[in-house]
mmCIF file of C-alpha atoms in Angstrom:
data_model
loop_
_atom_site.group_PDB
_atom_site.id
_atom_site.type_symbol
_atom_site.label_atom_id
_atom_site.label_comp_id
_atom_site.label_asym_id
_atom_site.label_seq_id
_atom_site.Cartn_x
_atom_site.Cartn_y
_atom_site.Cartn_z
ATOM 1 C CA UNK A 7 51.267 16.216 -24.340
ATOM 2 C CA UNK A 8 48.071 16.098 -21.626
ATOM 3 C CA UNK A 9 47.648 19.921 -22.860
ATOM 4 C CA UNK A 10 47.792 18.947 -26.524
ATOM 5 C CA UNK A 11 44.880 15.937 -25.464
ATOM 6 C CA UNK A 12 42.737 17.697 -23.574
ATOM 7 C CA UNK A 13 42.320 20.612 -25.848
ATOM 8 C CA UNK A 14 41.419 17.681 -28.532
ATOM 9 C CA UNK A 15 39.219 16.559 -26.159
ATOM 10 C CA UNK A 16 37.558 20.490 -25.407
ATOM 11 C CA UNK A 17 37.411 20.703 -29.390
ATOM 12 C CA UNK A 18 35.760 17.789 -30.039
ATOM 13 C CA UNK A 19 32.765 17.739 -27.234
ATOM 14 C CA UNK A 20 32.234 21.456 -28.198
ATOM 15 C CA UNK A 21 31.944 20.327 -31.871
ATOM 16 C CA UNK A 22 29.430 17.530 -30.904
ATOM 17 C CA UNK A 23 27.301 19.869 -28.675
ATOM 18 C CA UNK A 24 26.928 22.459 -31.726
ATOM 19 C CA UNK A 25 26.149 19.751 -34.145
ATOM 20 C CA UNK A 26 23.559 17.992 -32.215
ATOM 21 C CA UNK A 27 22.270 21.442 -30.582
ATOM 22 C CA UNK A 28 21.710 22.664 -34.322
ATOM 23 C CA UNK A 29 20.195 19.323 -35.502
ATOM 24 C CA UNK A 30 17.491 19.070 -32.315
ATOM 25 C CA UNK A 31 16.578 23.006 -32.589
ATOM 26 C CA UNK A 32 16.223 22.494 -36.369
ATOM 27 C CA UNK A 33 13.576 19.514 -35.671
ATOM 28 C CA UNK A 34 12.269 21.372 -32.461
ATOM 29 C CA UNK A 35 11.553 24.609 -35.178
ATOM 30 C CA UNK A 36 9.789 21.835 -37.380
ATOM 31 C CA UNK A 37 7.306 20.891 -35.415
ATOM 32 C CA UNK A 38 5.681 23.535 -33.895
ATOM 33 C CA UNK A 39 5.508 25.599 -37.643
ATOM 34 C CA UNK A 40 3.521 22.231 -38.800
ATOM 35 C CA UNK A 41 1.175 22.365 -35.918
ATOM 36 C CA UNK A 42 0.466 25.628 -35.704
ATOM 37 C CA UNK A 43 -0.381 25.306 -39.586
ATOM 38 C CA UNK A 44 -2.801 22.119 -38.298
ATOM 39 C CA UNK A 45 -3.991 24.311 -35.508
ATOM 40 C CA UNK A 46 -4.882 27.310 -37.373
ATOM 41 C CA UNK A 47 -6.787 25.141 -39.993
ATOM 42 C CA UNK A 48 -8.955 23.661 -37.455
ATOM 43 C CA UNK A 49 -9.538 26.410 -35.187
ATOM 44 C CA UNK A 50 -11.168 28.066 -38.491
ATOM 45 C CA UNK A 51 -13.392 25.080 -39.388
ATOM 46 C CA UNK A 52 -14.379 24.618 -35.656
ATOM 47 C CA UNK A 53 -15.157 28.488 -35.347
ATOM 48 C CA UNK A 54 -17.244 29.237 -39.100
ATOM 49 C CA UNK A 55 -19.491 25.863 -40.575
ATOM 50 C CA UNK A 56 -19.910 26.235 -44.415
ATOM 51 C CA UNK A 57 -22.632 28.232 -44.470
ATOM 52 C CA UNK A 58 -20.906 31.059 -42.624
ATOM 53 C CA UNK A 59 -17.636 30.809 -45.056
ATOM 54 C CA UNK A 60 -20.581 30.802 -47.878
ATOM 55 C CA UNK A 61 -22.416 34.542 -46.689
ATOM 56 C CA UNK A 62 -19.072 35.500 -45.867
ATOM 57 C CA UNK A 63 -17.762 35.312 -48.859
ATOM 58 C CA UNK A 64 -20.415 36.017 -50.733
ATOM 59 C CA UNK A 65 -20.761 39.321 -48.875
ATOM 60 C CA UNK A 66 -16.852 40.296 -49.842
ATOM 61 C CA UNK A 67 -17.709 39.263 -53.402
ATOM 62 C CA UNK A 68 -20.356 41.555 -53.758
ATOM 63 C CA UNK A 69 -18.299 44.508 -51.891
ATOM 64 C CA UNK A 70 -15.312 43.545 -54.480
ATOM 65 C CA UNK A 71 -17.964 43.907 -57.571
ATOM 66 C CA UNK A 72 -18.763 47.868 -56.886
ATOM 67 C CA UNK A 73 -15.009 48.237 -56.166
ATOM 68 C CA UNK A 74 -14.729 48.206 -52.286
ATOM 69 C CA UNK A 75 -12.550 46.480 -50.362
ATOM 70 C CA UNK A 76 -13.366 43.113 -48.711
ATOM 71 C CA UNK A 77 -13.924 42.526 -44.997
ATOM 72 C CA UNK A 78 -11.921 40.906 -42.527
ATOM 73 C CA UNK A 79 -13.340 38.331 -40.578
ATOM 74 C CA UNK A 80 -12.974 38.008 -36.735
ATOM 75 C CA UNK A 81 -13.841 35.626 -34.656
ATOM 76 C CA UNK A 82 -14.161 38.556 -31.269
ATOM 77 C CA UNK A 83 -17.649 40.132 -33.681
ATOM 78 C CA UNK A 84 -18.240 36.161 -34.765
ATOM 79 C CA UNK A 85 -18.858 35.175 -31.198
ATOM 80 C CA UNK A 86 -20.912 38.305 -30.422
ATOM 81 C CA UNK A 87 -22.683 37.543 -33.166
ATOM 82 C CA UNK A 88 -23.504 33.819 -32.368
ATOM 83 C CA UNK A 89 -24.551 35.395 -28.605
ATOM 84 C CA UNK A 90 -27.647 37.360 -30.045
ATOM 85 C CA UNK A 91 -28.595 34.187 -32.200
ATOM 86 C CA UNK A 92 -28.568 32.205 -29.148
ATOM 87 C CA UNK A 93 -30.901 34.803 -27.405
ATOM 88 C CA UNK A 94 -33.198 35.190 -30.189
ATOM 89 C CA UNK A 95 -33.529 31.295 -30.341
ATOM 90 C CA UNK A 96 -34.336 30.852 -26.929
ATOM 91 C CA UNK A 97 -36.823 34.068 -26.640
ATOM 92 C CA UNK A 98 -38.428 32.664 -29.548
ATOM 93 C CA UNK A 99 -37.433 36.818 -32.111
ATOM 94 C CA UNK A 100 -36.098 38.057 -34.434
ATOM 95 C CA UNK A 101 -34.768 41.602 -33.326
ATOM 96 C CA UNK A 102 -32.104 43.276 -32.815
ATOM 97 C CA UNK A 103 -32.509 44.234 -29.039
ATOM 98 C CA UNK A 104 -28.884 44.540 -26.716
ATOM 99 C CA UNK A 105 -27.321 45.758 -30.211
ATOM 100 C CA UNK A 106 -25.643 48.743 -28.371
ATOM 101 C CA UNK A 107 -24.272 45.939 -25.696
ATOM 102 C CA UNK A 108 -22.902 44.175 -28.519
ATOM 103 C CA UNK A 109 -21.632 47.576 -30.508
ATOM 104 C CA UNK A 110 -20.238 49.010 -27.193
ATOM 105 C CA UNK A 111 -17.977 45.450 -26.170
ATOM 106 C CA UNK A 112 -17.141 45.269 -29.715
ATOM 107 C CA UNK A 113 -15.687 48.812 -29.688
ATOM 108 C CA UNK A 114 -14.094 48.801 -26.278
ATOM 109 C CA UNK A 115 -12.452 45.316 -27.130
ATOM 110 C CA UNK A 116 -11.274 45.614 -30.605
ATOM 111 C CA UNK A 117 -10.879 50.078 -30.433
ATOM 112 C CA UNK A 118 -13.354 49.767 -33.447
ATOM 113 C CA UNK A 119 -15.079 53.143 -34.463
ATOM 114 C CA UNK A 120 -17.978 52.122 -35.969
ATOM 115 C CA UNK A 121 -20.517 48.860 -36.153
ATOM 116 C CA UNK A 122 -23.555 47.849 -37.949
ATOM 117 C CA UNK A 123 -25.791 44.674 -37.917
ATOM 118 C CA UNK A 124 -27.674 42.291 -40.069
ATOM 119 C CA UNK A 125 -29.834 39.632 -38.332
ATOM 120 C CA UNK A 126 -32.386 37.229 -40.628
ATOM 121 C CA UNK A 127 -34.682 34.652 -40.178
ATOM 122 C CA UNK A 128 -35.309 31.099 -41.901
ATOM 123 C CA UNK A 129 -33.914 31.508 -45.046
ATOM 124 C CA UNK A 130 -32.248 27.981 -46.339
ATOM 125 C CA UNK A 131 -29.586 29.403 -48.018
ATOM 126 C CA UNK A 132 -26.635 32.157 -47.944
ATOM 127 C CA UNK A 133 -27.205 33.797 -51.414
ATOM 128 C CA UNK A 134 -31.006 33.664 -50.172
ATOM 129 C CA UNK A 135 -30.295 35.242 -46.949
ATOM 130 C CA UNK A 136 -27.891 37.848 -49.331
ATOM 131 C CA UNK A 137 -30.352 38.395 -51.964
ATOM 132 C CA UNK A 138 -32.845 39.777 -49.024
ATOM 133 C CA UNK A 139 -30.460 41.790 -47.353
ATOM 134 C CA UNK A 140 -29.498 43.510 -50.524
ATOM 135 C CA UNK A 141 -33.288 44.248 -51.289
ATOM 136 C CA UNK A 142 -33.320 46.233 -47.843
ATOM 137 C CA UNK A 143 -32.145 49.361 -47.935
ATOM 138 C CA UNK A 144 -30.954 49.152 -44.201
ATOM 139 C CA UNK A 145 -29.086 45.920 -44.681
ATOM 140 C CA UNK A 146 -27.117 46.927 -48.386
ATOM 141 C CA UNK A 147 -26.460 49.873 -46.856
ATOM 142 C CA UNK A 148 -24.325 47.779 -43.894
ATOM 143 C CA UNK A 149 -22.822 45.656 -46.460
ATOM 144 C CA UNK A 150 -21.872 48.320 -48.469
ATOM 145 C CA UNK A 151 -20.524 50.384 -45.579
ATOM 146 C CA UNK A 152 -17.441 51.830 -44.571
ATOM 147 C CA UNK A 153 -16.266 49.150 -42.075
ATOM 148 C CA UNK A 154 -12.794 46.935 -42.265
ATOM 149 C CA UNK A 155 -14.093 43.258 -40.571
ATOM 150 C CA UNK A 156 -16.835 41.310 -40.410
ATOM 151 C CA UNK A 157 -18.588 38.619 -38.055
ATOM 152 C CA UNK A 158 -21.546 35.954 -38.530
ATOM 153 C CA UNK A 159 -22.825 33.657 -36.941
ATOM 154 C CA UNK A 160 -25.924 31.114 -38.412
ATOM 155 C CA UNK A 161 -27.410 29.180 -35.617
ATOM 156 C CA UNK A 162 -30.549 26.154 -36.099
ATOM 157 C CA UNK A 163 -32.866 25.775 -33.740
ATOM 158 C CA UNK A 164 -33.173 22.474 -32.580
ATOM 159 C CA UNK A 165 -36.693 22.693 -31.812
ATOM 160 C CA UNK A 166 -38.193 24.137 -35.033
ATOM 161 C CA UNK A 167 -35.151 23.526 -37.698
ATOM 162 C CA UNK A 168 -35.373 27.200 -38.494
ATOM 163 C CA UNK A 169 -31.916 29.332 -38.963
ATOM 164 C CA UNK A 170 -31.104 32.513 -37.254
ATOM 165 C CA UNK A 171 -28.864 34.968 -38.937
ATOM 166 C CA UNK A 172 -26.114 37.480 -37.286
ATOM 167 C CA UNK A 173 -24.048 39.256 -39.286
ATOM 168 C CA UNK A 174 -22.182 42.229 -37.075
ATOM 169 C CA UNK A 175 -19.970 44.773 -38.964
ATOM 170 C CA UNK A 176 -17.068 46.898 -37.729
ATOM 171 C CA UNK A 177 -14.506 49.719 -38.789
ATOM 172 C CA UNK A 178 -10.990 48.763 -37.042
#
């Protein structure tokens, strides 16, 4: 009879543990999917403002309208890019000087084979700042290149209001 009981007993805590492991893991697998929706959401709107979506876009558009393929962004070439706009804000140019630093981490860090770069000055808006690119033959001929991803970065300076351009290409 104590046999018959305590295998009851055995049967009955191991159904409980089951039941309430499966009900915890199935909130604990919940949660962390809806965050890490959350978190990617705002990790993209804290890394690109509008105007950076905007040429961004606008760039793939155009690549999609003579039949290539879009660009991926990444935010590795975004944050190189946003480097050189901070240097050309506070030296006061618009150049593209250290662009083979910049090529050469972007290669060694993301095994790319290939970069390219855009940079522009004080134009308001990101079909303005496309529009002039295009009309180079230097610039179309990065947008138009043979690269996989893509990275911007528009910077103001505070001082003057002006924008700074940095659009870095790469083949991954």
């Amino acid at each position: 009879m104590k046999k018959k009981i305590l295998s009851i007993v055995v049967l009955s805590l191991t159904l409980f543990v089951f039941n309430s492991c499966t009900s915890d893991n199935t909130l604990n697998n919940e949660v962390p999917i809806a965050t890490i929706s959350v978190s990617a959401q705002k990790v993209e709107s804290e890394i690109y403002n509008s105007d950076e979506l905007e040429v961004m876009n606008l760039i793939n558009v155009y690549r999609i309208s003579i039949d290539l393929k879009p660009l991926e962004k990444s935010n590795f070439i975004s944050f190189k890019s946003a480097e050189h706009n901070k240097y050309m804000i506070a030296n006061n140019v618009v150049n593209h000087a250290g662009f083979e630093a910049r090529s050469e981490s972007i290669i060694n860090t993301l095994s790319a084979t290939a970069t390219g770069e855009n940079i522009a000055y004080n134009y308001n808006n990101a079909q303005s700042v496309l529009d002039a690119w295009l009309k180079s033959s230097f610039h179309k001929e990065n947008i138009e290149g043979n690269f996989t991803h893509f990275g911007i970065s528009i910077q103001i300076d505070s001082k003057t209001g002006r924008k700074y351009y940095t659009n870095i290409f790469a083949k991954i």
